[in-house]
Amino acid sequence: MTGQTMVKAEGVHKSYGAAHILRGIDLEVQNGEVFCLVGPSGSGKSTFLRCINHLERIDGGRLSVDGQLVGYRQKGDKLYELKDSEVAVQRRDIGMVFQRFNLFPHMTALANVMEAPIQVKGDSKAVARERAERLLDRVGLRDKMGNYPSQLSGGQQQRVAIARALAMEPKLMLFDEPTSALDPELVGDVLDVMRDLAESGMTMIVVTHEMGFAREVGDSLVFMDGGVVVESGNPRDVLTNPQHDRTKAFLSKVL
């Protein structure tokens, strides 16, 4: 169902010591939308993504997913941070795929995908295995289920990581430059999986340098620089006809 707000950021700030990384981010991501974040390194994109599932604690503003505040509860006009166990429950609904694959090296691809549903959701091994096999088939790795990460290419490992995130049946998927660590010839397979996810209606926030993917698959695009949203709109419009000088300068280097 589209049209409902899945992620809402209102005046989000984040600092590390004296470094003010996010400087009042306001944006909304609708249910079923593919939302692309682009910008130079150090612009705050990855930090913002990590704030959405409370891997980073925000210092100001409000962040909500599917109508629920992330990491906090409100009493009166004050916000109180949730316990780790309560944050963990919120994270179940949010899948995240990082630049690095973070697979368990001692487990097969199949076991990597089965692990969280068994440990976190309490699924039976049979249920977890059936879903894991289906997901690995979906990402094109049916014949690699028994392989260990060291026996897989970077692109294959990243596709296992996507299947692992999907195994928790999230309502939102976060991708933090999922192809940046891959050899160029392996990028396409991962983007194909993400394209398939987008077509299935998954809500996705994608930090990416793949402008072709953003143009082709994205519903919205935000250009960030210096911890602020500089420009946003339809990806085709922003990439073809940027309105801000900073956006133009960035795109002239990457397109």
Coordinates of C-alpha atoms in Angstrom, one line a residue:
M1 CA 0.0 0.0 0.0
T2 CA 1.6 3.2 -1.1
G3 CA 0.8 6.7 0.0
Q4 CA 1.4 6.2 3.7
T5 CA 4.6 7.6 5.3
M6 CA 7.1 4.9 6.2
V7 CA 10.0 7.1 7.4
K8 CA 9.7 10.7 8.6
A9 CA 12.7 12.8 9.7
E10 CA 12.0 16.1 11.4
G11 CA 14.9 18.4 12.1
V12 CA 17.3 15.5 12.8
H13 CA 20.7 16.5 14.2
K14 CA 23.7 14.3 14.9
S15 CA 27.2 15.3 16.2
Y16 CA 30.4 13.5 17.0
G17 CA 32.1 15.9 19.5
A18 CA 32.6 19.2 17.6
A19 CA 31.7 17.6 14.2
H20 CA 28.1 18.5 13.4
I21 CA 27.3 15.7 10.9
L22 CA 23.6 16.1 10.4
R23 CA 22.2 19.6 10.5
G24 CA 18.5 19.4 10.6
I25 CA 17.4 16.8 8.2
D26 CA 13.7 16.9 7.1
L27 CA 12.4 14.3 4.7
E28 CA 9.7 11.7 4.2
V29 CA 9.8 8.3 2.6
Q30 CA 6.4 6.9 1.5
N31 CA 5.4 3.2 1.8
G32 CA 6.6 1.3 -1.3
E33 CA 9.0 4.0 -2.4
V34 CA 12.6 3.6 -3.6
F35 CA 14.3 6.6 -2.0
C36 CA 17.9 7.3 -3.1
L37 CA 20.4 9.4 -1.1
V38 CA 23.4 10.7 -3.0
G39 CA 26.2 13.1 -2.3
P40 CA 29.9 13.4 -1.6
S41 CA 31.7 11.3 1.0
G42 CA 31.3 12.9 4.5
S43 CA 27.9 14.5 3.6
G44 CA 26.1 12.5 6.3
K45 CA 24.2 10.0 4.1
S46 CA 25.4 6.8 5.9
T47 CA 25.1 8.4 9.3
F48 CA 21.5 9.3 8.6
L49 CA 20.8 5.8 7.4
R50 CA 22.3 4.4 10.7
C51 CA 20.1 6.8 12.7
I52 CA 17.0 5.2 11.1
N53 CA 17.5 2.0 13.0
H54 CA 19.1 3.6 16.0
L55 CA 22.6 2.3 15.3
E56 CA 23.4 5.9 15.9
R57 CA 21.6 8.0 18.5
I58 CA 20.2 11.3 17.2
D59 CA 21.0 14.5 19.1
G60 CA 18.0 16.5 18.1
G61 CA 14.8 16.3 16.2
R62 CA 12.6 13.3 15.6
L63 CA 12.8 10.1 13.5
S64 CA 9.8 7.8 13.1
V65 CA 9.3 4.6 11.1
D66 CA 5.8 3.5 10.2
G67 CA 4.4 6.1 12.7
Q68 CA 6.6 4.9 15.6
L69 CA 9.4 7.0 17.1
V70 CA 12.7 5.3 16.6
G71 CA 14.8 4.7 19.8
Y72 CA 12.6 6.9 22.0
R73 CA 9.2 7.2 23.6
Q74 CA 7.4 10.5 24.2
K75 CA 5.9 11.4 27.5
G76 CA 4.4 14.9 27.5
D77 CA 6.9 17.0 25.6
K78 CA 10.0 15.0 26.6
L79 CA 11.6 12.1 24.8
Y80 CA 13.0 9.1 26.7
E81 CA 15.4 6.7 25.2
L82 CA 14.2 3.1 24.9
K83 CA 16.0 0.2 26.5
D84 CA 18.3 -1.9 24.2
S85 CA 15.8 -4.7 24.2
E86 CA 13.0 -2.4 23.0
V87 CA 15.3 -1.0 20.3
A88 CA 16.1 -4.5 19.2
V89 CA 12.3 -5.2 18.7
Q90 CA 12.0 -2.1 16.5
R91 CA 15.0 -3.2 14.5
R92 CA 13.4 -6.5 13.5
D93 CA 11.2 -4.5 11.0
I94 CA 14.2 -2.8 9.4
G95 CA 16.6 -4.7 7.2
M96 CA 20.0 -3.2 6.6
V97 CA 22.7 -4.1 4.0
F98 CA 26.1 -2.6 4.5
Q99 CA 29.1 -2.0 2.2
R100 CA 30.8 -4.9 3.9
F101 CA 28.9 -8.1 3.9
N102 CA 29.3 -9.0 7.6
L103 CA 28.4 -12.7 7.0
F104 CA 29.3 -15.3 9.6
P105 CA 32.4 -16.9 8.1
H106 CA 31.9 -20.3 9.9
M107 CA 28.3 -20.6 8.5
T108 CA 27.1 -21.6 5.0
A109 CA 25.0 -19.2 3.0
L110 CA 21.9 -21.1 4.0
A111 CA 22.8 -21.0 7.7
N112 CA 23.6 -17.3 7.5
V113 CA 20.1 -16.6 6.2
M114 CA 18.4 -18.9 8.7
E115 CA 20.2 -17.6 11.8
A116 CA 18.3 -14.4 12.7
P117 CA 14.7 -15.8 12.2
I118 CA 15.6 -18.7 14.5
Q119 CA 17.5 -16.7 17.2
V120 CA 15.5 -13.5 17.1
K121 CA 12.0 -14.4 15.9
G122 CA 11.9 -17.9 17.4
D123 CA 11.1 -19.5 14.0
S124 CA 11.4 -23.3 13.8
K125 CA 14.4 -24.6 11.8
A126 CA 12.0 -26.0 9.2
V127 CA 10.2 -22.7 8.7
A128 CA 13.5 -20.7 8.6
R129 CA 15.1 -23.2 6.2
E130 CA 12.1 -23.0 3.8
R131 CA 12.2 -19.2 3.7
A132 CA 16.0 -19.1 3.4
E133 CA 16.0 -21.5 0.5
R134 CA 13.3 -19.4 -1.2
L135 CA 15.2 -16.2 -0.7
L136 CA 18.5 -17.6 -1.9
D137 CA 16.8 -18.8 -5.0
R138 CA 15.3 -15.3 -5.4
V139 CA 18.7 -13.7 -5.3
G140 CA 20.1 -16.2 -7.8
L141 CA 22.1 -18.4 -5.4
R142 CA 20.1 -21.7 -5.3
D143 CA 23.3 -23.6 -6.2
K144 CA 25.5 -21.8 -3.6
M145 CA 23.4 -22.6 -0.4
G146 CA 26.0 -24.9 1.0
N147 CA 29.0 -22.6 0.3
Y148 CA 30.8 -20.7 3.0
P149 CA 31.4 -16.9 2.5
S150 CA 35.1 -17.6 1.6
Q151 CA 33.9 -19.7 -1.3
L152 CA 31.7 -16.9 -2.7
S153 CA 32.6 -13.8 -4.7
G154 CA 31.9 -10.3 -3.2
G155 CA 28.8 -9.9 -5.3
Q156 CA 27.5 -13.3 -4.2
Q157 CA 28.2 -12.5 -0.5
Q158 CA 26.3 -9.3 -0.9
R159 CA 23.4 -11.1 -2.3
V160 CA 23.5 -13.5 0.6
A161 CA 23.5 -10.4 2.9
I162 CA 20.4 -9.1 1.1
A163 CA 18.6 -12.5 1.5
R164 CA 19.6 -12.5 5.2
A165 CA 18.1 -9.1 5.7
L166 CA 14.9 -10.2 3.9
A167 CA 14.6 -13.3 6.1
M168 CA 13.4 -11.1 8.9
E169 CA 10.5 -10.0 6.7
P170 CA 11.2 -6.3 7.2
K171 CA 8.9 -3.5 6.2
L172 CA 11.8 -1.3 5.3
M173 CA 15.2 -2.0 3.7
L174 CA 18.2 0.2 4.2
F175 CA 21.1 -0.1 1.7
D176 CA 24.4 1.7 2.6
E177 CA 26.4 1.8 -0.7
P178 CA 25.8 -1.9 -1.2
T179 CA 27.9 -2.1 -4.4
S180 CA 30.8 0.2 -3.4
A181 CA 33.1 -2.6 -2.2
L182 CA 32.5 -4.8 -5.3
D183 CA 34.5 -5.3 -8.5
P184 CA 32.7 -3.5 -11.3
E185 CA 31.6 -6.7 -13.1
L186 CA 29.8 -7.9 -9.9
V187 CA 27.8 -4.8 -9.4
G188 CA 25.1 -5.6 -11.9
D189 CA 23.9 -8.8 -10.2
V190 CA 23.4 -7.0 -6.9
L191 CA 21.5 -4.1 -8.6
D192 CA 19.3 -6.7 -10.4
V193 CA 18.3 -8.1 -7.0
M194 CA 17.5 -4.6 -5.7
R195 CA 15.6 -3.8 -8.9
D196 CA 13.5 -7.0 -8.3
L197 CA 12.9 -5.9 -4.7
A198 CA 11.7 -2.5 -5.8
E199 CA 9.3 -4.0 -8.3
S200 CA 7.9 -6.2 -5.6
G201 CA 6.9 -3.0 -3.6
M202 CA 9.6 -3.1 -0.9
T203 CA 10.2 0.3 0.7
M204 CA 13.9 1.0 0.3
I205 CA 16.3 3.8 1.2
V206 CA 19.5 3.5 -0.8
V207 CA 22.7 5.4 -0.3
T208 CA 24.4 5.0 -3.6
H209 CA 26.9 6.2 -6.2
E210 CA 25.1 4.3 -8.9
M211 CA 23.4 7.2 -10.6
G212 CA 22.0 4.9 -13.4
F213 CA 20.2 2.8 -10.7
A214 CA 18.9 6.0 -9.0
R215 CA 17.6 7.3 -12.3
E216 CA 16.0 4.0 -13.5
V217 CA 14.6 2.6 -10.2
G218 CA 14.3 5.5 -7.8
D219 CA 11.1 7.2 -7.0
S220 CA 12.7 10.1 -5.1
L221 CA 16.3 11.4 -4.9
V222 CA 17.9 13.6 -2.3
F223 CA 21.3 15.2 -2.7
M224 CA 23.0 15.8 0.6
D225 CA 26.1 17.8 1.3
G226 CA 27.5 19.1 4.6
G227 CA 24.8 17.4 6.6
V228 CA 21.9 19.1 4.9
V229 CA 19.4 18.3 2.1
V230 CA 20.5 20.5 -0.7
E231 CA 18.0 19.3 -3.4
S232 CA 15.4 16.7 -3.7
G233 CA 12.9 15.6 -6.3
N234 CA 12.2 13.0 -9.0
P235 CA 15.6 11.3 -9.8
R236 CA 15.3 12.0 -13.5
D237 CA 14.6 15.7 -12.9
V238 CA 17.4 16.2 -10.4
L239 CA 20.0 14.3 -12.4
T240 CA 19.1 15.8 -15.7
N241 CA 18.4 19.4 -14.6
P242 CA 19.8 20.1 -11.1
Q243 CA 18.8 23.5 -9.7
H244 CA 21.6 24.1 -7.2
D245 CA 25.2 24.9 -7.9
R246 CA 26.4 22.3 -5.4
T247 CA 24.3 19.6 -7.0
K248 CA 25.6 20.6 -10.5
A249 CA 29.2 20.5 -9.3
F250 CA 28.7 17.1 -7.7
L251 CA 26.9 15.6 -10.7
S252 CA 29.5 16.9 -13.2
K253 CA 32.0 14.7 -11.5
V254 CA 30.0 11.5 -11.2
L255 CA 27.8 11.4 -14.3

